Short mmCIF file of C-alpha atoms and ligand atoms in Angstrom, two decimals:
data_model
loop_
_atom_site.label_atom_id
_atom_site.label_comp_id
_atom_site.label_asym_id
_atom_site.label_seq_id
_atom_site.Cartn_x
_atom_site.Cartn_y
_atom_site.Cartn_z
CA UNK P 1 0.00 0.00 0.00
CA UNK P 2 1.42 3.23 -1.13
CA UNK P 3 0.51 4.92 2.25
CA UNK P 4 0.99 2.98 4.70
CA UNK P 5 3.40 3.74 7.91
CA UNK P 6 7.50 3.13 6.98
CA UNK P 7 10.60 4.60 8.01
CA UNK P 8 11.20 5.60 4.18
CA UNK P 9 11.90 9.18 4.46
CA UNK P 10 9.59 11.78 2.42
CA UNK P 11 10.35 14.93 1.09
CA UNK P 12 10.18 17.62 3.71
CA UNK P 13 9.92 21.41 2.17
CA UNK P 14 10.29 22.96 5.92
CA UNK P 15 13.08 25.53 5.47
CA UNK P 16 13.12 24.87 9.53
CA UNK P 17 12.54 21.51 10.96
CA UNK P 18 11.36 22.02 14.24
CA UNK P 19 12.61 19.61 17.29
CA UNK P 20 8.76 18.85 18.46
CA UNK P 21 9.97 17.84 21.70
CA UNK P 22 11.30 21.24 23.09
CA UNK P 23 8.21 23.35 21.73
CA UNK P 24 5.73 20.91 23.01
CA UNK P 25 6.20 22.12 26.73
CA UNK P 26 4.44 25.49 25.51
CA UNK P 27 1.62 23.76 24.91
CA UNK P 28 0.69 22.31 28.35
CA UNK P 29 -1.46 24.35 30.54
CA UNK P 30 -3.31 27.27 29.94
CA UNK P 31 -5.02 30.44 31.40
CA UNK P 32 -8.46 31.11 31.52
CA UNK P 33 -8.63 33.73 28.90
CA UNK P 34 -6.62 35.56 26.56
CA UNK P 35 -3.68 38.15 26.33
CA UNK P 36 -5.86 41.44 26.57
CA UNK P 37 -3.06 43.22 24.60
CA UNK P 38 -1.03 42.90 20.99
CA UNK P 39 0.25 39.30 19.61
CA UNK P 40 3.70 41.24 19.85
CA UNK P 41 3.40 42.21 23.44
CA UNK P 42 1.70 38.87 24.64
CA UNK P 43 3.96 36.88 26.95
CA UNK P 44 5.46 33.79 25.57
CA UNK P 45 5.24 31.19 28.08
CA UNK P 46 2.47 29.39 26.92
CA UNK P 47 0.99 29.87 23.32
CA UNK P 48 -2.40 29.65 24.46
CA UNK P 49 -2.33 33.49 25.56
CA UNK P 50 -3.86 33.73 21.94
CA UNK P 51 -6.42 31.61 21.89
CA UNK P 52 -9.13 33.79 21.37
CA UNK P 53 -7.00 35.29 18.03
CA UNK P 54 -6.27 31.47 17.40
CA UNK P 55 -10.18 30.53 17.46
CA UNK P 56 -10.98 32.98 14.86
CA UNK P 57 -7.96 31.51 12.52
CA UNK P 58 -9.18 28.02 12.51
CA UNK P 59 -12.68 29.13 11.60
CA UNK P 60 -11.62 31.02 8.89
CA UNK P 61 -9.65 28.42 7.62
CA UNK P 62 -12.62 26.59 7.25
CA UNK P 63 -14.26 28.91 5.33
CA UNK P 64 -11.83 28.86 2.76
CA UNK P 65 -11.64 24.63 2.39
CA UNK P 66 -14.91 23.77 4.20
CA UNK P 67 -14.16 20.83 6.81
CA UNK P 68 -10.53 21.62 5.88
CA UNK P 69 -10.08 20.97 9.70
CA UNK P 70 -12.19 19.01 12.29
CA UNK P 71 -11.82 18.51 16.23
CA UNK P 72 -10.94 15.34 17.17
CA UNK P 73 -10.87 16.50 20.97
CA UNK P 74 -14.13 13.75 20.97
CA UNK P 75 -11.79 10.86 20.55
CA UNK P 76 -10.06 9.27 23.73
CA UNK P 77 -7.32 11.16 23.42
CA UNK P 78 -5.37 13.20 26.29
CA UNK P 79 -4.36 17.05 24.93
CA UNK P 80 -2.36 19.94 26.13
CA UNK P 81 -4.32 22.24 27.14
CA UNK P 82 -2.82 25.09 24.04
CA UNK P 83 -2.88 21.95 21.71
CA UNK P 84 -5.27 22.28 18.98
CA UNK P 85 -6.73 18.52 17.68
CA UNK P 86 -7.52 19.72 14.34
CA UNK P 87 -7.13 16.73 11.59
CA UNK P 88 -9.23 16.48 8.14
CA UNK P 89 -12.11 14.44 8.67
CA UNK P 90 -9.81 11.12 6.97
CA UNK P 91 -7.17 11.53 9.49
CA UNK P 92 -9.78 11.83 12.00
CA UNK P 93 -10.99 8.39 10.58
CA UNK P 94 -8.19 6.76 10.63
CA UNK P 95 -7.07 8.00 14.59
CA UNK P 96 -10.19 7.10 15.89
CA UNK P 97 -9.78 3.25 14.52
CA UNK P 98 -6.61 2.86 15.71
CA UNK P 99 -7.25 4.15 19.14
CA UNK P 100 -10.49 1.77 18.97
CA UNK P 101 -8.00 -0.71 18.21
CA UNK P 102 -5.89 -0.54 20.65
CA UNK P 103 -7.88 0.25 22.96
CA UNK P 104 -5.92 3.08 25.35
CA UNK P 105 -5.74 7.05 25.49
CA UNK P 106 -3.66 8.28 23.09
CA UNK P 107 -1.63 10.62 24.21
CA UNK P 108 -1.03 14.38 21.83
CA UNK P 109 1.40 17.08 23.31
CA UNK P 110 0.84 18.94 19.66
CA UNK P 111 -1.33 18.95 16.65
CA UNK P 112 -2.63 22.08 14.81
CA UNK P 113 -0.68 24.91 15.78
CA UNK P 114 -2.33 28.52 14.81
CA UNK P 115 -0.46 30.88 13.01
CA UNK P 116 -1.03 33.26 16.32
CA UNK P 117 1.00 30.46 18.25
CA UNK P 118 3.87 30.09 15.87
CA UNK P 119 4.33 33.99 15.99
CA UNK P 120 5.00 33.97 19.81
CA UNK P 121 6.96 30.82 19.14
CA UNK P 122 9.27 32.99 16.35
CA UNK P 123 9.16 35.84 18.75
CA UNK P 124 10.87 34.36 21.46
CA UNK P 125 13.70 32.79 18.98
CA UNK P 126 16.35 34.32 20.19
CA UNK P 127 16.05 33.43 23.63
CA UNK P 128 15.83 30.11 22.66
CA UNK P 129 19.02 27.78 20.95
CA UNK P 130 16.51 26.12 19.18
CA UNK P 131 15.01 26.63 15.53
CA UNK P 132 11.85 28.15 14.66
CA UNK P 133 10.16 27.84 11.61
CA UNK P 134 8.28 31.32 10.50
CA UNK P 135 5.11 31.54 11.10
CA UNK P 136 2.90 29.71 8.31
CA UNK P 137 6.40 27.64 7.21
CA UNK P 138 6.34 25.26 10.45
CA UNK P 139 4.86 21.19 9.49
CA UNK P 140 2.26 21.72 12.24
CA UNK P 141 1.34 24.39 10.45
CA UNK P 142 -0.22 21.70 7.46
CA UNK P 143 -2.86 20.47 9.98
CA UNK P 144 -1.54 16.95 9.00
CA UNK P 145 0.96 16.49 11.97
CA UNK P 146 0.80 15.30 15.10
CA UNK P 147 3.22 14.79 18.33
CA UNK P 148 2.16 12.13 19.84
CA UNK P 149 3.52 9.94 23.02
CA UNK P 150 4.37 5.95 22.37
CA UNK P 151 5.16 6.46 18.59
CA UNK P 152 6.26 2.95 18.48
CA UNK P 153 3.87 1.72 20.96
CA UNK P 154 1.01 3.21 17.97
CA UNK P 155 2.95 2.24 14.90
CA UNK P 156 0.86 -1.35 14.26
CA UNK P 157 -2.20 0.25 14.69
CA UNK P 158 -2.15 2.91 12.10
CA UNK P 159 -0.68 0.95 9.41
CA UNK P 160 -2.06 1.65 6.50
CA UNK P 161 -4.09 4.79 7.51
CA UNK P 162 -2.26 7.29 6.16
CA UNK P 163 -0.52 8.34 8.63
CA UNK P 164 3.35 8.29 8.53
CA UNK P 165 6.36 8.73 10.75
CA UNK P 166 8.64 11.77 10.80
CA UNK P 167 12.34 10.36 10.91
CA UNK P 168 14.51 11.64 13.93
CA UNK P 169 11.98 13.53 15.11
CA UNK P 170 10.76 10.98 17.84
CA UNK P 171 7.30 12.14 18.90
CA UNK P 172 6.05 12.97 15.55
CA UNK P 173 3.54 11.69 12.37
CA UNK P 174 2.19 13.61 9.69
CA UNK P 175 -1.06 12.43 7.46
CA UNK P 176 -0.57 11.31 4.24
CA UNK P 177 -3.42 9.76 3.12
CA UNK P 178 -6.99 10.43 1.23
CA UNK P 179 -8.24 14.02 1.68
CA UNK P 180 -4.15 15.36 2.92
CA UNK P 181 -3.95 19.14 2.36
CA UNK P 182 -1.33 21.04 3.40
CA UNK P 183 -3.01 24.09 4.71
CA UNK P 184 0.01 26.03 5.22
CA UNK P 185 -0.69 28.39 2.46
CA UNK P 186 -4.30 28.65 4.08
CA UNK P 187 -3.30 29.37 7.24
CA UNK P 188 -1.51 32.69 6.36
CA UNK P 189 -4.16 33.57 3.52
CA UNK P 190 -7.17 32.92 7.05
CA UNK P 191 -5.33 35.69 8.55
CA UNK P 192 -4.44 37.97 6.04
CA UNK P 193 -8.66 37.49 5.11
CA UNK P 194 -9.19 38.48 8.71
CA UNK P 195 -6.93 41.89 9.04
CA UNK P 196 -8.20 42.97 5.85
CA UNK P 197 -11.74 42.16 7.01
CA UNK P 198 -11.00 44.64 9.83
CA UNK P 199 -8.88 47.14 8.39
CA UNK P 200 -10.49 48.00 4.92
CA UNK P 201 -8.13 51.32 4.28
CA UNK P 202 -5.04 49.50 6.01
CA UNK P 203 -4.97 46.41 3.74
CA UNK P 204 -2.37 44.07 2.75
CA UNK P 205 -1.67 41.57 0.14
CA UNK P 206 -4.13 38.52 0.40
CA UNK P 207 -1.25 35.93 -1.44
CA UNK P 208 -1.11 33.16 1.60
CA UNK P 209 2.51 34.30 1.60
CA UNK P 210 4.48 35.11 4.64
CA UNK P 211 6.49 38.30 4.21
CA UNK P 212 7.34 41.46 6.97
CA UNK P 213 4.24 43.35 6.30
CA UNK P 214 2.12 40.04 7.34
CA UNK P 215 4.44 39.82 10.46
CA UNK P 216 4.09 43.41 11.41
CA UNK P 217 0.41 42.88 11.08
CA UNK P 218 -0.10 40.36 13.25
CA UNK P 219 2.14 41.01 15.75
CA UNK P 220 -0.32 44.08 16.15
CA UNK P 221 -3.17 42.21 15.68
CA UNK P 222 -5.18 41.53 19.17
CA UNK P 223 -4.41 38.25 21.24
CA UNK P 224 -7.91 38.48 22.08
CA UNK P 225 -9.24 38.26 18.49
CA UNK P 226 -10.40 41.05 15.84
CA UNK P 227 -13.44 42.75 16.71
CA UNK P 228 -14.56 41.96 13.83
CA UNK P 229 -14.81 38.16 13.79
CA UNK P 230 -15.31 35.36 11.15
CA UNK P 231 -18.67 33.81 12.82
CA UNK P 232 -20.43 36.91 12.87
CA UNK P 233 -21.61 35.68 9.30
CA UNK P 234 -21.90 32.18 9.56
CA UNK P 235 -22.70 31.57 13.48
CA UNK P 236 -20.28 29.01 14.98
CA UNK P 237 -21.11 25.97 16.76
CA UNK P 238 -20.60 26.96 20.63
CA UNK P 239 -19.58 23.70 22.87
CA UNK P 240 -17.18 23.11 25.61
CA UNK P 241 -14.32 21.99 23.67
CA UNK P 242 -10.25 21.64 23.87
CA UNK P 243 -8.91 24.59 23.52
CA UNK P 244 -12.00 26.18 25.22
CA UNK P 245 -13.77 28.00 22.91
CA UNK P 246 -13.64 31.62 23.39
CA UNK P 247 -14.80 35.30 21.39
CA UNK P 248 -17.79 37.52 20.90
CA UNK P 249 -20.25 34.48 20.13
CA UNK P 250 -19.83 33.37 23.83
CA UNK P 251 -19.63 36.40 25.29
CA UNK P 252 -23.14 36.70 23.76
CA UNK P 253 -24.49 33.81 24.88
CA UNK P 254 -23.49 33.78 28.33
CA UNK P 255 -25.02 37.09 28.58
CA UNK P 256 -28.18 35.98 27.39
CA UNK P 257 -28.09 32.88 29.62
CA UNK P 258 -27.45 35.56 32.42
CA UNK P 259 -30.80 37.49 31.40
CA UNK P 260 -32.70 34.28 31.65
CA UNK P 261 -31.30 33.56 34.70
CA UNK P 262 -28.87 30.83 34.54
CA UNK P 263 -26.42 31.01 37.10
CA UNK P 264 -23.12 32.67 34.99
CA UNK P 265 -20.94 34.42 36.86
CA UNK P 266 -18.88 35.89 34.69
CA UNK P 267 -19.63 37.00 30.80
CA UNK P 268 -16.01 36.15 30.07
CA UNK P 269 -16.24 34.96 26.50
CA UNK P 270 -14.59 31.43 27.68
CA UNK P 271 -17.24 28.44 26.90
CA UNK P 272 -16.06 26.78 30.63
CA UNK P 273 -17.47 24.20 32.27
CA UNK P 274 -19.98 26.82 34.29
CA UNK P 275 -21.31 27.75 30.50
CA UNK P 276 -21.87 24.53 29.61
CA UNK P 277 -23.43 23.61 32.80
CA UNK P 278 -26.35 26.56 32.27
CA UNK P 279 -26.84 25.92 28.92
CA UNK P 280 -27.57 21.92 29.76
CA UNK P 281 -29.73 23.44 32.44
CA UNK P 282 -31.27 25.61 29.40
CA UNK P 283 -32.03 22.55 27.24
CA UNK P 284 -33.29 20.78 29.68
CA UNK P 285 -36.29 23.18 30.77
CA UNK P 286 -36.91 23.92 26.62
CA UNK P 287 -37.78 20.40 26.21
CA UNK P 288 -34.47 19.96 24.28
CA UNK P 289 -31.79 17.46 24.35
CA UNK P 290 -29.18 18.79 26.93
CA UNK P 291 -25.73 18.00 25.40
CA UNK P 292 -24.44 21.81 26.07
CA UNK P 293 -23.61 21.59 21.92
CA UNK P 294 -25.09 25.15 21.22
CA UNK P 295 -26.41 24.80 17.31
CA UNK P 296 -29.14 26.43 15.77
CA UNK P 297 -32.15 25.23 18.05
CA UNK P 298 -30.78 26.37 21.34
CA UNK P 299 -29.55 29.70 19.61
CA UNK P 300 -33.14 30.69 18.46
CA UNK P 301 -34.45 29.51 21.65
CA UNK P 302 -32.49 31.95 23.86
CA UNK P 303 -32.15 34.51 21.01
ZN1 ZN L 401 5.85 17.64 15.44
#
């Protein structure tokens, strides 16, 4: 089979191979909420000070390659906390077999990382002895890799999925397979889209290239998000989810959950486990089914 797992090496086109093991620890716990400030002045412990900027990236990847990128945070699987478990549906597929397989937690220090994160990551370079890829260059940029504990341990079980090892680079695997789009060139374009979106007389080139006007811009983009954000047209699915999700959509809601009287202490914008627990309570007194997913039935019932 043409894809399944081997050692054969494959053409990598990273200008900056990355060791996953040393950028991993960046990933592992987060705040509560975002950086109130600028990407550029955000500090650079932990990449998921950008999580609300982050959010809005993903989505509008999506809405250039629909289903470009789905959550696989659904799947036993054990996450850092700033890890984003963003696969195409296939590789989705083809995890949860394997981990149906096996039958264990598999373990993911890294997956997806947002062009936000990668910025903080390239920021902080020179304190640091070890590479960084620009932002938009890096493999995890693709949404087809994955660092992932017990490599060898998971090796039998996704033969033939797709999914294929990264040599000397010990924790990581990178999907191959049917429906494999490197979304590299997306990623940039998602946030170029997104400053032009909210700076109509400041805009820049919309090529999916990275270049220093792109890095000046989002190093003075928000960490928080753009005000302006990419589900104000097409309303986002709200649920509590790794990363928790977090922008102007929940901020709404929670507020309106407030006015009803659901016990929210906080309009924070985070979709935490006290958000999900009033909008279950919601459901339930609507008659509807209380899963805490927040589609287009509970929306027009609180609306
Ligand atoms: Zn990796």
């Amino acid at each position: 089979m043409s894809d399944s797992i081997s050692n054969i090496s494959y053409q990598s086109d990273d200008s900056v191979i990355e060791p996953c093991l040393e950028i991993h620890e960046f990933e592992e716990s987060a705040p509560r909420a975002s950086f109130s400030g600028l990407v550029k002045n955000a500090p650079r412990a932990n990449t998921s000070v950008v999580n609300g900027l982050s959010q809005q990236l993903i989505y509008q990847i999506n809405l250039i390659v629909p289903d470009a990128l789905v959550s696989f945070d659904d799947l036993d699987v054990k996450l850092g906390d700033a890890a984003y478990p963003f696969v195409p549906p296939a590789a989705k597929l083809a995890l949860q077999e394997a981990i149906e397989r096996r039958g264990i937690t598999l373990v993911v220090n890294s997956a997806y990382r947002t062009l936000a994160q990668q910025m903080l990551l390239y920021n902080g370079r020179f304190q640091n002895s070890n590479p960084v890829a620009a932002p938009g260059t890096s493999n995890h940029q693709s949404g087809l890799a994955l660092d992932i504990e017990d490599r060898a341990g998971w090796l039998p079980f996704l033969q033939g999925s797709g999914w294929q090892l990264l040599p000397n680079d010990p924790p990581h695997i990178d999907y191959r397979g049917t429906g494999a789009r490197d979304l590299r060139k997306e990623t940039i374009l998602a946030f170029q889209q997104l400053w032009n979106k909210n700076h109509p007389n400041e805009k820049i080139d919309d090529d999916g290239r990275w270049g220093p006007e792109t890095e000046s811009c989002l190093n003075h983009s928000p960490a928080m998000g753009f005000d302006i954000a990419p589900w104000d047209d097409k309303p986002r699915i709200l649920r509590l989810s790794k990363p928790l999700m977090e922008g102007s959509d929940v901020r709404k809601l929670q507020e309106k959950l407030r006015v009803a009287g659901f016990a929210i202490s906080v309009a924070d914008g985070v979709f935490g486990s006290g958000t999900d627990k009033a909008v279950k309570e919601f459901q339930q007194n609507k008659g509807l089914v209380a899963d805490g997913i927040v589609g287009s039935k509970t929306f027009e019932q609180i609306a």
